[in-house]
Amino acid sequence: MKKILMIGTGGTIASEATASGLAPELTPKQLLQFVPKIAELCKVDCIPLFNVDSTNMTPAHWIGLVRCLRDNYDSYDGFVISHGTDTMAYTAAALSYMVSGSKKPVILTGAQKPIGFETTDSKVNLLDAFTCASSDGMCGVNIVFNGRVILGTRARKTRSKSFAAFSSINYPYIATLQDGVLMQYITPESRPAPEWSDTLNTNVGLVKLIPGMDLELLRFMLERKDALIIEAFGVGGLPSYSDDKFLETIIDAISRGKVIIMTTQVQNEGSDLAVYNVGHRLKGWRNVLEAYDMTTEAALAKIMCILGKTSDPDEIKKLFYEPVAHDILYHCGD
Ligand code: ASP
């Protein structure tokens, strides 16, 4: 029997009703008692690492998770992390870069309804997660949810209430599960040993453009942040309005070593700055990168990891465009 480590972090799956709303209360051991079938699949040890609503997860928690995985990596065949759904896609993306190339599966799961509720997705998600964590063909960081297996770099929460909470963005589901049977279509890449990384530069910001956006907001963010992700419209670009101050502000920021990542607020199909003049004029500047088909969650986690290692513009660019766990497919040879 495979040996799986379950790491509890909280979330709805572990929540109970309190006078002030749902709050995480249950330990991983208590969660397992609701799904006795898991004991027939594998041998499980548990670590109750955190017990938080994932709204409260921070990069410090990601580092805690990475250290826990690293300390226990050699003793187990796979890992299940129970996690709140709200920021699960961010954690999955972060772990994809911080535990890169793991040949052992690291499976995140959670639920939209607590495990103690009469109608709940907790039990099936937990069983599916353990099925994946103990499967021979599965590797790397993935989210298992509602019968789907999604690469950690490609997941996004796209529904706030229904059981089909997660989608795989710009990449196929790597597997599906039906009545406990795993059907795997894609085997994620892995290496003999994962590359561990627990140094992040978390001084990264995100702004979403709105029509008529206040330039001061961009300046404010660029003063404070080492890197800024800009979610532009459509395939991407920067407003020129009447005075072209946005571009001037960006050029001033990059000349001071700031990093800009242009992406799109459109969920599917990614950015392509080369298409329109408003985007094209950003191409070729040092320290202006483009996320293409990456999710914002992945772009954010990747740049935090990269800036934790280097501030050299050539190295930043090389590492950003180097695919990790199929996070980026398309780029026009930037
Ligand atoms: N607020 C909860 C959390 O992210 C939602 C959930 O788990 O579904 O922890």
Short mmCIF file of C-alpha atoms and ligand atoms in Angstrom, two decimals:
data_model
loop_
_atom_site.label_atom_id
_atom_site.label_comp_id
_atom_site.label_asym_id
_atom_site.label_seq_id
_atom_site.Cartn_x
_atom_site.Cartn_y
_atom_site.Cartn_z
CA MET A 1 0.00 0.00 0.00
CA LYS A 2 1.21 3.51 -0.82
CA LYS A 3 2.02 5.89 2.01
CA ILE A 4 0.36 9.28 1.67
CA LEU A 5 0.82 12.34 3.85
CA MET A 6 -2.24 14.53 4.34
CA ILE A 7 -1.49 18.14 5.23
CA GLY A 8 -4.44 20.13 6.58
CA THR A 9 -4.66 23.88 6.07
CA GLY A 10 -8.36 24.59 6.77
CA GLY A 11 -10.97 25.90 4.32
CA THR A 12 -14.65 25.09 3.94
CA ILE A 13 -13.98 21.35 3.79
CA ALA A 14 -12.85 21.51 7.43
CA SER A 15 -15.37 24.11 8.52
CA GLU A 16 -18.27 23.95 10.92
CA ALA A 17 -21.14 26.35 11.43
CA THR A 18 -20.45 28.93 14.15
CA ALA A 19 -22.58 31.87 15.34
CA SER A 20 -20.59 34.14 13.01
CA GLY A 21 -20.50 31.93 9.92
CA LEU A 22 -18.47 28.95 8.72
CA ALA A 23 -15.01 28.61 10.28
CA PRO A 24 -12.34 25.92 9.93
CA GLU A 25 -12.44 23.59 12.96
CA LEU A 26 -11.72 20.00 11.89
CA THR A 27 -8.29 18.37 11.78
CA PRO A 28 -7.20 16.20 8.81
CA LYS A 29 -7.69 13.09 11.00
CA GLN A 30 -11.31 14.11 11.67
CA LEU A 31 -11.84 14.70 7.92
CA LEU A 32 -10.60 11.18 7.15
CA GLN A 33 -13.18 9.66 9.52
CA PHE A 34 -15.90 10.83 7.11
CA VAL A 35 -14.39 8.81 4.23
CA PRO A 36 -13.48 5.32 5.51
CA LYS A 37 -12.83 4.13 1.94
CA ILE A 38 -9.55 6.06 1.90
CA ALA A 39 -8.09 3.55 4.39
CA GLU A 40 -8.65 0.79 1.76
CA LEU A 41 -6.63 2.78 -0.80
CA CYS A 42 -3.51 3.81 1.07
CA LYS A 43 -1.86 4.30 4.42
CA VAL A 44 -2.26 7.88 5.62
CA ASP A 45 -0.41 10.04 8.13
CA CYS A 46 -1.65 13.54 8.92
CA ILE A 47 -0.14 16.91 9.73
CA PRO A 48 -2.56 19.67 10.79
CA LEU A 49 -0.28 22.45 9.54
CA PHE A 50 -2.72 25.38 9.60
CA ASN A 51 -6.45 25.79 10.15
CA VAL A 52 -7.38 28.95 8.29
CA ASP A 53 -9.95 30.21 5.86
CA SER A 54 -7.84 30.43 2.69
CA THR A 55 -8.62 34.15 2.49
CA ASN A 56 -5.98 34.36 5.21
CA MET A 57 -3.35 32.33 3.32
CA THR A 58 -0.20 34.34 2.53
CA PRO A 59 3.11 33.59 0.80
CA ALA A 60 4.45 32.79 4.30
CA HIS A 61 1.97 29.88 4.40
CA TRP A 62 3.22 28.69 0.98
CA ILE A 63 6.74 28.62 2.39
CA GLY A 64 5.47 26.67 5.41
CA LEU A 65 3.85 24.15 3.07
CA VAL A 66 7.01 23.80 0.98
CA ARG A 67 9.13 23.17 4.08
CA CYS A 68 6.63 20.59 5.33
CA LEU A 69 6.69 18.83 1.94
CA ARG A 70 10.49 18.95 1.80
CA ASP A 71 10.91 17.58 5.35
CA ASN A 72 8.59 14.66 4.59
CA TYR A 73 9.25 14.12 0.89
CA ASP A 74 11.38 10.98 1.14
CA SER A 75 9.04 9.23 3.59
CA TYR A 76 5.90 9.28 1.44
CA ASP A 77 4.69 8.28 -2.04
CA GLY A 78 2.33 11.22 -2.42
CA PHE A 79 0.75 14.17 -0.68
CA VAL A 80 -2.79 15.51 -0.22
CA ILE A 81 -3.25 19.09 0.93
CA SER A 82 -6.75 20.06 2.08
CA HIS A 83 -7.23 23.77 1.41
CA GLY A 84 -9.87 26.47 1.13
CA THR A 85 -11.06 27.00 -2.41
CA ASP A 86 -10.80 30.79 -2.49
CA THR A 87 -7.02 30.99 -2.86
CA MET A 88 -6.29 27.37 -3.77
CA ALA A 89 -5.30 28.31 -7.33
CA TYR A 90 -2.66 30.74 -5.98
CA THR A 91 -1.24 28.11 -3.61
CA ALA A 92 -1.26 25.49 -6.37
CA ALA A 93 0.60 27.85 -8.70
CA ALA A 94 3.11 28.79 -5.99
CA LEU A 95 3.80 25.14 -5.11
CA SER A 96 4.26 24.33 -8.81
CA TYR A 97 7.28 26.67 -8.86
CA MET A 98 8.50 26.02 -5.33
CA VAL A 99 8.38 22.20 -5.61
CA SER A 100 9.17 22.11 -9.29
CA GLY A 101 9.23 18.84 -11.23
CA SER A 102 8.08 16.58 -8.37
CA LYS A 103 7.58 13.03 -9.60
CA LYS A 104 5.47 12.36 -6.52
CA PRO A 105 1.92 13.74 -6.72
CA VAL A 106 1.12 16.79 -4.60
CA ILE A 107 -2.67 17.06 -4.72
CA LEU A 108 -4.67 20.01 -3.45
CA THR A 109 -8.34 19.63 -2.78
CA GLY A 110 -11.15 21.23 -0.82
CA ALA A 111 -14.88 21.71 -1.10
CA GLN A 112 -17.66 24.20 -1.55
CA LYS A 113 -19.68 22.65 1.31
CA PRO A 114 -18.31 21.48 4.69
CA ILE A 115 -17.76 17.75 5.18
CA GLY A 116 -20.35 17.55 7.97
CA PHE A 117 -23.19 18.95 5.82
CA GLU A 118 -25.81 16.58 4.45
CA THR A 119 -25.15 17.74 0.89
CA THR A 120 -21.44 18.09 0.38
CA ASP A 121 -18.74 17.70 -2.25
CA SER A 122 -16.10 17.18 0.46
CA LYS A 123 -16.20 13.40 0.58
CA VAL A 124 -15.94 12.73 -3.13
CA ASN A 125 -13.21 15.36 -3.55
CA LEU A 126 -11.19 13.87 -0.69
CA LEU A 127 -11.54 10.33 -2.03
CA ASP A 128 -10.60 11.48 -5.53
CA ALA A 129 -7.58 13.35 -4.16
CA PHE A 130 -6.30 10.21 -2.44
CA THR A 131 -6.98 8.15 -5.57
CA CYS A 132 -4.72 10.55 -7.50
CA ALA A 133 -2.10 10.79 -4.78
CA SER A 134 -1.74 7.01 -4.77
CA SER A 135 -1.80 6.57 -8.54
CA ASP A 136 1.42 5.48 -10.30
CA GLY A 137 0.99 7.78 -13.32
CA MET A 138 0.25 11.01 -11.46
CA CYS A 139 2.99 13.48 -10.63
CA GLY A 140 3.55 17.13 -9.77
CA VAL A 141 1.24 19.71 -8.23
CA ASN A 142 -2.42 19.39 -9.23
CA ILE A 143 -5.86 20.41 -8.02
CA VAL A 144 -8.43 17.63 -7.82
CA PHE A 145 -11.96 18.97 -7.70
CA ASN A 146 -15.39 17.87 -8.90
CA GLY A 147 -13.99 14.88 -10.81
CA ARG A 148 -11.33 16.90 -12.64
CA VAL A 149 -7.56 17.00 -12.31
CA ILE A 150 -6.09 20.42 -13.14
CA LEU A 151 -2.41 21.33 -13.39
CA GLY A 152 -1.39 23.60 -10.52
CA THR A 153 -0.22 26.24 -13.00
CA ARG A 154 -3.49 26.23 -14.93
CA ALA A 155 -6.19 26.30 -12.27
CA ARG A 156 -8.58 29.11 -11.51
CA LYS A 157 -11.64 29.34 -9.30
CA THR A 158 -14.36 30.22 -11.79
CA ARG A 159 -17.51 29.55 -9.74
CA SER A 160 -18.09 30.89 -6.27
CA LYS A 161 -20.89 28.53 -5.20
CA SER A 162 -21.42 25.44 -7.33
CA PHE A 163 -19.44 22.21 -7.02
CA ALA A 164 -17.73 22.76 -10.40
CA ALA A 165 -15.66 25.51 -8.78
CA PHE A 166 -12.42 25.17 -10.78
CA SER A 167 -11.53 25.38 -14.43
CA SER A 168 -8.34 24.60 -16.30
CA ILE A 169 -7.39 27.76 -18.19
CA ASN A 170 -5.85 27.52 -21.66
CA TYR A 171 -4.87 23.88 -21.06
CA PRO A 172 -6.79 20.58 -21.03
CA TYR A 173 -7.79 18.77 -17.83
CA ILE A 174 -5.08 16.22 -17.29
CA ALA A 175 -7.45 13.57 -15.95
CA THR A 176 -11.00 12.95 -14.85
CA LEU A 177 -12.46 10.79 -12.09
CA GLN A 178 -15.76 8.97 -12.26
CA ASP A 179 -17.00 6.78 -9.39
CA GLY A 180 -13.47 6.59 -8.00
CA VAL A 181 -11.91 5.55 -11.32
CA LEU A 182 -9.09 7.75 -12.60
CA MET A 183 -8.84 8.33 -16.34
CA GLN A 184 -5.57 10.09 -17.05
CA TYR A 185 -4.98 11.69 -20.46
CA ILE A 186 -1.78 13.65 -19.84
CA THR A 187 1.25 12.80 -17.70
CA PRO A 188 2.81 15.98 -16.34
CA GLU A 189 6.56 16.27 -16.73
CA SER A 190 8.79 15.45 -13.75
CA ARG A 191 12.42 15.03 -12.81
CA PRO A 192 14.16 12.46 -10.61
CA ALA A 193 14.17 14.94 -7.70
CA PRO A 194 12.16 18.16 -7.34
CA GLU A 195 13.83 21.54 -7.36
CA TRP A 196 12.97 23.19 -4.04
CA SER A 197 12.70 26.91 -3.61
CA ASP A 198 11.57 28.76 -0.51
CA THR A 199 12.81 32.26 -1.19
CA LEU A 200 10.21 34.59 -2.62
CA ASN A 201 10.15 38.28 -3.32
CA THR A 202 6.56 39.00 -2.36
CA ASN A 203 6.74 42.70 -3.25
CA VAL A 204 4.63 42.15 -6.36
CA GLY A 205 1.40 43.98 -7.16
CA LEU A 206 -1.51 43.59 -9.53
CA VAL A 207 -3.65 46.26 -11.17
CA LYS A 208 -6.65 45.74 -13.37
CA LEU A 209 -7.21 48.48 -15.96
CA ILE A 210 -10.60 50.15 -16.11
CA PRO A 211 -11.72 52.60 -18.78
CA GLY A 212 -10.37 55.99 -17.76
CA MET A 213 -8.11 54.59 -15.08
CA ASP A 214 -6.40 57.05 -12.75
CA LEU A 215 -2.69 57.30 -13.68
CA GLU A 216 -1.85 58.09 -10.05
CA LEU A 217 -2.90 54.57 -9.10
CA LEU A 218 -0.31 53.13 -11.50
CA ARG A 219 2.36 55.52 -10.18
CA PHE A 220 1.47 54.62 -6.59
CA MET A 221 1.84 50.90 -7.27
CA LEU A 222 5.06 51.34 -9.23
CA GLU A 223 6.62 53.39 -6.41
CA ARG A 224 5.99 50.62 -3.93
CA LYS A 225 6.32 47.37 -5.85
CA ASP A 226 9.34 45.66 -7.42
CA ALA A 227 7.11 44.05 -10.03
CA LEU A 228 3.65 44.94 -11.24
CA ILE A 229 1.25 42.75 -13.18
CA ILE A 230 -1.12 44.79 -15.34
CA GLU A 231 -4.34 43.09 -16.36
CA ALA A 232 -5.12 44.96 -19.56
CA PHE A 233 -8.15 44.66 -21.85
CA GLY A 234 -8.46 42.07 -24.63
CA VAL A 235 -5.17 40.83 -26.10
CA GLY A 236 -3.48 43.65 -24.22
CA GLY A 237 -2.18 47.16 -24.33
CA LEU A 238 -1.81 50.35 -22.41
CA PRO A 239 -4.14 53.35 -22.85
CA SER A 240 -2.52 56.32 -24.58
CA TYR A 241 -5.38 58.78 -23.98
CA SER A 242 -4.37 62.33 -24.99
CA ASP A 243 -0.95 62.62 -23.36
CA ASP A 244 0.54 59.07 -23.35
CA LYS A 245 1.49 59.40 -19.68
CA PHE A 246 0.89 55.70 -18.99
CA LEU A 247 3.74 54.68 -21.29
CA GLU A 248 5.98 57.41 -19.88
CA THR A 249 5.28 56.15 -16.35
CA ILE A 250 6.09 52.55 -17.35
CA ILE A 251 9.34 53.57 -19.06
CA ASP A 252 10.38 55.59 -16.03
CA ALA A 253 9.64 52.62 -13.74
CA ILE A 254 11.58 50.08 -15.79
CA SER A 255 14.54 52.44 -15.98
CA ARG A 256 14.55 52.18 -12.17
CA GLY A 257 14.64 48.37 -12.35
CA LYS A 258 10.93 47.66 -11.89
CA VAL A 259 9.45 44.68 -13.71
CA ILE A 260 6.16 44.93 -15.62
CA ILE A 261 4.15 41.91 -16.64
CA MET A 262 1.41 42.64 -19.12
CA THR A 263 -1.52 40.23 -19.15
CA THR A 264 -5.20 40.27 -19.94
CA GLN A 265 -8.32 40.41 -17.80
CA VAL A 266 -10.01 38.11 -20.33
CA GLN A 267 -9.95 34.63 -18.85
CA ASN A 268 -9.41 32.54 -21.96
CA GLU A 269 -6.86 32.54 -24.80
CA GLY A 270 -4.29 34.91 -23.28
CA SER A 271 -2.59 38.11 -24.37
CA ASP A 272 -0.77 39.12 -27.55
CA LEU A 273 0.63 42.63 -27.28
CA ALA A 274 1.93 42.56 -30.85
CA VAL A 275 -1.55 42.83 -32.36
CA TYR A 276 -2.57 46.43 -31.64
CA ASN A 277 -0.55 49.59 -31.53
CA VAL A 278 -1.55 50.18 -27.89
CA GLY A 279 0.28 46.95 -26.99
CA HIS A 280 2.93 46.79 -29.67
CA ARG A 281 4.76 49.86 -28.40
CA LEU A 282 5.47 47.98 -25.13
CA LYS A 283 7.32 45.20 -26.95
CA GLY A 284 11.08 45.02 -26.72
CA TRP A 285 11.52 47.08 -23.55
CA ARG A 286 13.84 45.52 -20.98
CA ASN A 287 11.86 44.33 -17.96
CA VAL A 288 8.51 44.46 -19.77
CA LEU A 289 7.26 40.89 -20.00
CA GLU A 290 4.07 39.39 -21.33
CA ALA A 291 2.10 36.57 -19.69
CA TYR A 292 0.59 35.23 -22.95
CA ASP A 293 -1.57 32.22 -22.05
CA MET A 294 -0.50 32.02 -18.37
CA THR A 295 -3.03 32.56 -15.64
CA THR A 296 -2.57 35.67 -13.49
CA GLU A 297 -2.19 33.35 -10.49
CA ALA A 298 0.71 31.56 -12.19
CA ALA A 299 2.33 34.79 -13.44
CA LEU A 300 2.18 36.20 -9.90
CA ALA A 301 3.70 33.14 -8.24
CA LYS A 302 6.33 32.74 -10.97
CA ILE A 303 7.60 36.30 -10.74
CA MET A 304 7.71 36.11 -6.93
CA CYS A 305 9.89 32.99 -7.25
CA ILE A 306 12.11 34.48 -9.95
CA LEU A 307 12.66 37.76 -8.10
CA GLY A 308 13.50 35.70 -5.01
CA LYS A 309 16.50 34.41 -6.97
CA THR A 310 17.67 37.23 -9.22
CA SER A 311 17.26 40.87 -10.18
CA ASP A 312 19.20 40.55 -13.45
CA PRO A 313 16.83 41.52 -16.32
CA ASP A 314 18.18 38.90 -18.76
CA GLU A 315 17.85 36.16 -16.17
CA ILE A 316 14.34 37.34 -15.18
CA LYS A 317 13.25 37.23 -18.82
CA LYS A 318 14.81 33.81 -19.45
CA LEU A 319 13.23 32.28 -16.34
CA PHE A 320 9.83 33.89 -16.95
CA TYR A 321 9.49 32.49 -20.48
CA GLU A 322 10.95 29.09 -19.58
CA PRO A 323 7.92 26.76 -19.30
CA VAL A 324 7.42 25.19 -15.86
CA ALA A 325 4.72 22.52 -15.49
CA HIS A 326 3.14 23.62 -18.81
CA ASP A 327 2.42 27.08 -17.43
CA ILE A 328 3.12 28.88 -20.73
CA LEU A 329 2.72 27.50 -24.20
CA TYR A 330 2.83 30.43 -26.51
CA HIS A 331 5.32 33.18 -26.96
CA CYS A 332 6.61 34.83 -30.08
CA GLY A 333 10.31 34.53 -29.30
CA ASP A 334 10.46 37.61 -27.02
N1 ASP B 1 -13.66 30.83 2.27
C1 ASP B 1 -13.35 29.43 2.09
C2 ASP B 1 -11.83 29.28 1.99
O1 ASP B 1 -11.29 29.56 0.97
C3 ASP B 1 -14.02 28.91 0.87
C4 ASP B 1 -13.81 27.44 0.59
O2 ASP B 1 -12.97 26.77 1.12
O3 ASP B 1 -14.57 26.93 -0.27
O4 ASP B 1 -11.23 28.89 2.93
#
